[in-house]
Amino acid sequence: MIASLTELTDKASELIADGRNDEAIDVLRSAGPPDHPEQCVLLSRAYFQRGDERGDVYSSQYFAQRALEMGAERPLLHAIIAVGAFRKGRYHDAVGAFSQFATERSGGATTYLYALALMHIGDRENAQQWIRRALDEDPDNRLYRDARDRIEKRATNGSEADIPHVPPTGNMYASVIEQLRLTDDDDIDAPYTFNAVSKLRGHGMAAKDFHWLDVNIPCQQACPAGTNIPEYLASIYKGDYDRAYRINLWDNVFPAVLGRVCSRPCESECRHGWEDLGDPVAICFSKRSAADFKSEARVILDKLYPDSGKSVAVIGAGVAGLAAARNLALLGHGVTVYEMHAHPGGMMNQGIPIFRLPRDYIDREIDQIRALGVDIICNTRIGKDIAFASLQANHDAVVMAAGTLRPNIIDLPGKDLTGIRHGLDFLLEANDTDAADVGENVIVIGGGFTAMDCARTALRLGAETVRMHEPGTPRIRVAYRRSQDEMLVTPGEVEELNHEGIPMDFMVSPVCYLGDDDGRVTGMRLIRTRLGEPDASGRRRPIEIPGSEFEIPADTVLLATGQFPETSWIGGPSAESLVGDDQWLVSGAAATTAVAGVFAAGDFATGALTLIDAIAHGKQCARDVDHFLTGEVRLIDVARVEDAGGPGRIREMDYVPLQPMPMIPLEERSLKAEVESGFTESLAVDETQRCYLCHYKYEIDPDKCIYCDWCIKAKPRPDCIVKVSSLNYDDAGRITGFNRAGESEDTYLIYINQEDCIRCNACVEACPVDCISVQKVSLRTATPDGTLCGYSD
Amino acid sequence: MPAKPELTRIENDKRTIDPDFDFRDIAQRPFEDITTNEIGMFKWSGVYHQLQKGFFMIRLRLPGGVMTADQLRRAGELANEFGQGLLCITTRQTLQFHWIRKEDIYKVIEAMEATGVSSKNACGDVSRNVVTCEMQGVCPHEVGDVGDILHMVADDPEILDEQRNLPRKHKISVAGCGRACGQTLMNCQGWYPVLRAGQDGVDERGWRFHAGGGLGARPYMGKLIFGWVPEDLVLAVVQASTEAFRRLGNRRVRAYARLKIVVDELGAKGYGDVVLGIMRERNIAGLERLEQSDHSADVGESYLQGQRIIRQRQEGFNTLRIMIERSEFTGDEALRFADWATTYGNGTIMFTNRQNLQIRFVPDAQVAAAVAAIHADGYRMDGHEQLPDSVACVGTTMCNLAVSDTPNTYRAIMEELGNDAKLAEVIGPLRINMNGCPNSCAQHWIADIGLRGLRKREDVGSEDGFSIYAGGSLAEAGHIAQYVCDVVSVDVVPAIRRMLDAYLDNRRDADEVFGAWVRRIGGADVADLIGAEPVAADSEPENKRNLNLKQAFDEVVREAVTA
Ligand SMILES: Cc1cc2nc3c(=O)[nH]c(=O)nc-3n(C[C@H](O)[C@H](O)[C@H](O)COP(=O)(O)OP(=O)(O)OC[C@H]3O[C@@H](n4cnc5c(N)ncnc54)[C@H](O)[C@@H]3O)c2cc1C
Ligand code: SF4
Ligand code: SF4
Ligand code: SF4
Ligand code: SF4
Ligand code: SF4
């Protein structure tokens, strides 16, 4: 036994020297119950080296004591006991232990700590002696010199523990935060800079509040219109479709439309889609179910202000113009919308095919705007039927929301052959007449919304009118210069294209059109490309690969190569100030223009983007117009902070998989049959329960927290609760990060790092002192007196 | 469909892992191959993994807290052989071993079993060791002898073998009478006997049944459920109440899994109805003899008020109360206690809920000799239920839930206050209990002064400290200690001193004990009385020393190695 014990202790010593403490402990234990002094000495050492974890300090001391009891006598043991006692503030014990081993020849650290311990028990004389020894060894050591100074200053009688500093306790029964919360006040400032938002209750408007919303509700931040996504998902989950619809209606004006064809920038940012957390929530499809299942046929919002007597003309009844019109009407202004097309809706009905967006929904949601008193005059082209200048003369303000109707013509040899047409014209014809001649083989050039819709529409037209294609050979194909990753389309569209059997040639560039003697197009020559280095916009430009040219036959070529704002209709004196040489507005993407009283909204200002971008822009435009008309800011954004119970979810909901959208089978697909048939009510519940409800804020009351770490033991995420030594702030008081605490003494706060929090409630359930509050923080629009707009709490 | 709650990990373990491990087999298996789930289920055998990986704690099951000298001797030997010579008395009147290696678990368990003491159900989600009052069996106040009932409950096969998948731990107390010594109101089930005139004029013994007491992070006092349970129905009620807990306890959130939450939600009447319902389901006859109560619990003051030696109801015999510092003793001491029990008493030892021990049945003639021997070996018998009798949990030393270092604070209190006999005398009864964390292993909620560990945020970092509570008691309908203030650890002793001074200055008269005084004026006023003085200026940065000095600490040890 002794022989093998020696072997083991040798082995353990080696491991300890390498800092492999746990292994050393395992080895030592394998020798039998630690009842040999040598075993205990090494265990003591290993636990000491192991660090500050709970139990380690104790274990190192315990085994040091055991070793001494068993007769081992070694400076190491006393040193470990001395340090342990010192750390606990047991200075008498520390002095006792130091006296067992410290000598004049001991190292600087030993003599220094010994001196400090002596100082604490009031033995100045000896303390001075020992600190002098430390300084002899290392005269420049800052710690030693500080200690010397402190020892000099120190009174000679009485030990530290005799100085009571019991804090005043007047406010300890309820923490500062609890006391504030107890009041009836509905507007309470948060008392600490490290509070997550500036209010304990009420409407926050500080930079940190909006920052909180931005980093915590990533979907809402990504939605250009700032839709209160978690709140409407929660409403759908509870079966309150009416409220869910109203939330959307307020924020994005066209819920039934967007619930079908929104480009869904929110979903790619959804917290549920973050690493290790699964798939994003189907936010868009859920929105649709709110519109599908709501009980009210028509939802008319309440006006926010009485009639102002002002009148505004809006040019273009696309989503941007209509969104601006609606909000201007809510603000009390008279609005007339002029639309050159026979129907209002802009690209909603001129571009997007019926099989993606049945027209009833557009009409119904436009009708809700009309009901607010907005006058929509169709078949009236500004610049032709009515002069721009006369609008300016007859209205207090004019909003230009004319979209992007000027096609981008790609200048290739053969561009005048018949059979080559712009995709938008094609779609307009198809949407208006349910027909268009495409022949047998169709090539679509481009990779955006228009390209996808051209291809799918052409397929349907072919199926209905031509019916002659050879099975097996693709009649329609889409050619795009970039890769699939870089396409700007609605998620899922490319998959649908595949599903419907339309091949895509990525990374190809058109070279020229091929034609016959009658001047009809017969095909195209294309060349393959590869991606070059990223350009200023971050996108990588395609570079042609020499010798990779190839040809494909075509009866029709549809160009979906982009479109720009058409500004030529702006006549009169303002035109020159408004429009630059490049035919774009000189005011860029802003809603205000170079001419007072003239505003721009949607794609017309920003260039071709998406519906939700255009709507958001239209809303902003309405605020700018209102400010122009009234000279006041009459709508503000606030971060509404309210007390809440838990979000009412269970952890199992986090593991529910993403619900796929039900679709009609291929054989039933036609020009008019809607492809996506929508969630059933039960699917809507399945899906919406997945949302973490990121607008819930979990926050620890630092005055009540006792730092027990129970929440940390219960947390599901690596960094949702962290021990921090301090937080980082920027100049605006926004919390920009945290610094992890090293040792427990360093821990200033147990901090919920809300960016990593998945709102699981585990910490609340674990906390023994109920110091974690759950509140709801929502981005809301309000009037300056604090009245919330749009929907109730 | 909204997602359905699934079983939590531990609930799943409880259904899938057989809690009766073969520890001989465990001894053979490499540590890495034993899953954490299995280690979790060791508790059902009384085996708990320590904070120090690879070392285990073993807790025994000792219904009623009584052990024979032979059993204690064996425990002492085993501690010496396998457990660093350490034994620890628990607040549930039993013993535990520490520092046991996985390879030695079965040796300890088997050897104790050979003496008739098992560790089955000492931990885990089961009915834990059934406790009683400290004087049960010898107390002059005991209503008859409740030992039979206690053992009937503790050893009932349904409770012991079948109800092993409760939502969480379940605690039963069977007291000798209606006084607070039996801790009736802090157990899940609290029982005490009462007498009333029977039909034939002879007094009949029946029982009062309380339920829903429990301390932990959120303390509740037990409620009186049945004012009268005929003795023949006691076991049926114990079983039905256990079954009620099995069915109704919250199995999703362990913090809310205790019976106290069920009873709090249902109320005394509602819970009584549930228990009766289960008894009906089980076709128990005679339920009409059972009386539900709409009174609040009514427990008398504890009989234990500092006595050193208590004259037993058995004429001519005495119980000697020996104080054990911080509940720990060594294997050698165990042998010594066992010797005393055989030499001076009847060979039994009682472990108490204040973690001390008794030698019982010491004949009058032997008392002087016994006391002399006890004192000669340095043990104290005075100071029970007073300052020196403080109770502390293991704290940061062994427990991974702890926030503060309770043993260290315990020592500070003992050194600075505990040895001050004069102080103890003027103050009178004063039970100080301290916990390192919000759990209530050391029962701070029911002490005269209770400390609960915390860290206190400072200007930089934070410091080890305690919340101070005061005025807790298990008498009457029970009083949960009231919050007074938070202090850092070094201020615990000064704060207690101030509280005691304030008490002496402000009490009504010498008969008003500390606890009564606190309850009269309230924790807030106590805080005002002690917190009036300003904070001392020289608040030492040294306690954040571990930050600045970490390197120096390591250096000291390195220097010692190379010296
Ligand atoms: C085929 C296609 C499919 C698309 N699919 C999607 C999609 O799925 N999801 C998505 O988010 N976005 C999609 N988009 C983009 C989206 O439709 C536009 O970004 C959005 O419609 C822009 O709205 P707007 O109001 O600014 O302009 P528009 O919708 O273009 O509306 C402008 C309106 O102004 C009218 N007008 C123009 N000049 C005059 C004038 N002089 N006098 C009177 N009226 C005038 C036009 O007739 C039109 O009605 C698609 C676009 C196209 C072309
Ligand atoms: S989980 Fe819900 S609230 Fe959070 S980002 Fe996703 S959709 Fe938005
Ligand atoms: S709710 Fe609490 S435990 Fe859950 S993720 Fe958020 S911080 Fe972590
Ligand atoms: S559980 Fe509560 S008290 Fe404990 S550290 Fe977390 S927030 Fe603080
Ligand atoms: S007085 Fe106390 S010790 Fe005696 S029987 Fe009653 S409860 Fe038990
Ligand atoms: S009271 Fe807390 S710190 Fe103390 S032993 Fe119990 S769980 Fe651990």
CSV table of C-alpha atoms in Angstrom, one decimal, chain A residues 191-320:
chain,number,residue,atom,x,y,z
A,191,PRO,CA,-33.6,55.0,-10.5
A,192,TYR,CA,-30.4,53.5,-11.8
A,193,THR,CA,-28.3,54.0,-14.9
A,194,PHE,CA,-28.1,50.3,-15.2
A,195,ASN,CA,-31.8,49.8,-15.4
A,196,ALA,CA,-32.6,48.5,-18.9
A,197,VAL,CA,-35.0,51.3,-19.8
A,198,SER,CA,-35.5,54.8,-18.5
A,199,LYS,CA,-38.9,54.1,-16.9
A,200,LEU,CA,-40.1,51.8,-14.3
A,201,ARG,CA,-43.5,52.5,-15.7
A,202,GLY,CA,-44.8,54.9,-18.3
A,203,HIS,CA,-43.6,56.1,-21.7
A,204,GLY,CA,-39.9,56.1,-22.2
A,205,MET,CA,-38.4,58.3,-24.8
A,206,ALA,CA,-34.7,58.2,-23.9
A,207,ALA,CA,-32.2,56.9,-26.4
A,208,LYS,CA,-31.7,53.8,-24.2
A,209,ASP,CA,-35.4,52.9,-24.5
A,210,PHE,CA,-35.4,52.8,-28.3
A,211,HIS,CA,-32.1,51.0,-28.2
A,212,TRP,CA,-33.6,48.4,-25.9
A,213,LEU,CA,-36.4,47.9,-28.4
A,214,ASP,CA,-34.0,47.7,-31.3
A,215,VAL,CA,-31.8,45.0,-29.8
A,216,ASN,CA,-34.5,43.1,-27.9
A,217,ILE,CA,-37.3,42.8,-30.5
A,218,PRO,CA,-35.3,42.1,-33.6
A,219,CYS,CA,-38.3,41.3,-35.7
A,220,GLN,CA,-39.9,44.7,-35.0
A,221,GLN,CA,-36.7,46.4,-35.5
A,222,ALA,CA,-36.4,44.7,-38.9
A,223,CYS,CA,-39.9,45.6,-39.9
A,224,PRO,CA,-39.6,49.0,-41.7
A,225,ALA,CA,-43.1,49.9,-40.4
A,226,GLY,CA,-42.1,48.9,-36.8
A,227,THR,CA,-45.0,46.5,-36.5
A,228,ASN,CA,-45.6,45.3,-33.0
A,229,ILE,CA,-45.1,41.7,-33.9
A,230,PRO,CA,-44.9,40.0,-30.5
A,231,GLU,CA,-48.0,41.6,-29.3
A,232,TYR,CA,-50.1,40.6,-32.3
A,233,LEU,CA,-48.6,37.1,-32.3
A,234,ALA,CA,-49.7,36.8,-28.6
A,235,SER,CA,-53.1,38.0,-29.6
A,236,ILE,CA,-53.4,35.4,-32.3
A,237,TYR,CA,-52.3,32.7,-29.9
A,238,LYS,CA,-55.1,33.8,-27.6
A,239,GLY,CA,-57.6,33.7,-30.4
A,240,ASP,CA,-58.0,37.5,-30.4
A,241,TYR,CA,-57.8,37.9,-34.1
A,242,ASP,CA,-59.5,41.2,-34.1
A,243,ARG,CA,-56.9,42.8,-31.9
A,244,ALA,CA,-54.1,41.2,-33.8
A,245,TYR,CA,-55.6,42.7,-37.0
A,246,ARG,CA,-55.9,46.1,-35.4
A,247,ILE,CA,-52.3,46.1,-34.3
A,248,ASN,CA,-51.3,45.3,-37.9
A,249,LEU,CA,-53.7,47.7,-39.3
A,250,TRP,CA,-52.3,50.5,-37.3
A,251,ASP,CA,-48.7,49.7,-38.0
A,252,ASN,CA,-48.8,48.5,-41.6
A,253,VAL,CA,-52.1,49.6,-43.1
A,254,PHE,CA,-52.6,46.5,-45.3
A,255,PRO,CA,-52.5,43.4,-43.0
A,256,ALA,CA,-54.4,41.1,-45.4
A,257,VAL,CA,-52.1,42.0,-48.2
A,258,LEU,CA,-48.8,41.9,-46.3
A,259,GLY,CA,-49.9,38.7,-44.6
A,260,ARG,CA,-49.6,37.2,-48.1
A,261,VAL,CA,-46.9,39.0,-50.0
A,262,CYS,CA,-44.7,40.9,-47.6
A,263,SER,CA,-41.0,40.4,-48.2
A,264,ARG,CA,-40.7,39.5,-44.5
A,265,PRO,CA,-37.5,41.2,-43.4
A,266,CYS,CA,-38.6,40.5,-39.9
A,267,GLU,CA,-38.3,36.8,-40.2
A,268,SER,CA,-34.7,36.6,-41.0
A,269,GLU,CA,-34.0,38.6,-37.9
A,270,CYS,CA,-36.3,36.7,-35.6
A,271,ARG,CA,-34.7,35.5,-32.4
A,272,HIS,CA,-36.1,32.1,-32.8
A,273,GLY,CA,-33.9,31.7,-35.9
A,274,TRP,CA,-30.7,32.5,-34.0
A,275,GLU,CA,-28.0,29.9,-33.7
A,276,ASP,CA,-29.2,26.8,-31.9
A,277,LEU,CA,-32.7,28.2,-31.5
A,278,GLY,CA,-34.4,26.6,-34.5
A,279,ASP,CA,-36.4,28.4,-37.2
A,280,PRO,CA,-37.8,31.9,-37.2
A,281,VAL,CA,-41.4,32.3,-36.4
A,282,ALA,CA,-43.7,32.5,-39.5
A,283,ILE,CA,-44.6,36.1,-38.7
A,284,CYS,CA,-46.1,36.9,-42.1
A,285,PHE,CA,-48.4,33.9,-42.4
A,286,SER,CA,-49.6,34.5,-38.9
A,287,LYS,CA,-50.5,38.0,-39.8
A,288,ARG,CA,-52.6,36.6,-42.6
A,289,SER,CA,-54.5,34.4,-40.2
A,290,ALA,CA,-55.4,37.5,-38.2
A,291,ALA,CA,-56.9,38.9,-41.3
A,292,ASP,CA,-58.5,35.6,-42.3
A,293,PHE,CA,-60.2,35.0,-39.0
A,294,LYS,CA,-61.1,38.4,-37.7
A,295,SER,CA,-64.8,38.9,-36.9
A,296,GLU,CA,-65.2,42.4,-38.2
A,297,ALA,CA,-65.7,42.7,-41.9
A,298,ARG,CA,-64.5,46.3,-42.0
A,299,VAL,CA,-62.2,47.9,-39.4
A,300,ILE,CA,-62.2,51.7,-39.4
A,301,LEU,CA,-59.7,53.4,-37.1
A,302,ASP,CA,-60.7,56.3,-34.9
A,303,LYS,CA,-59.5,59.7,-36.0
A,304,LEU,CA,-56.8,61.1,-33.8
A,305,TYR,CA,-57.5,64.8,-34.3
A,306,PRO,CA,-60.5,66.8,-35.5
A,307,ASP,CA,-60.7,68.3,-39.0
A,308,SER,CA,-57.9,70.6,-39.7
A,309,GLY,CA,-59.4,72.2,-42.7
A,310,LYS,CA,-56.3,71.5,-44.7
A,311,SER,CA,-56.2,69.5,-47.9
A,312,VAL,CA,-53.6,67.3,-49.3
A,313,ALA,CA,-53.2,65.8,-52.8
A,314,VAL,CA,-51.6,62.5,-53.1
A,315,ILE,CA,-50.3,61.3,-56.5
A,316,GLY,CA,-50.5,57.6,-56.9
A,317,ALA,CA,-52.7,55.1,-55.2
A,318,GLY,CA,-50.0,52.6,-54.4
A,319,VAL,CA,-49.4,51.5,-50.9
A,320,ALA,CA,-47.2,54.5,-50.2
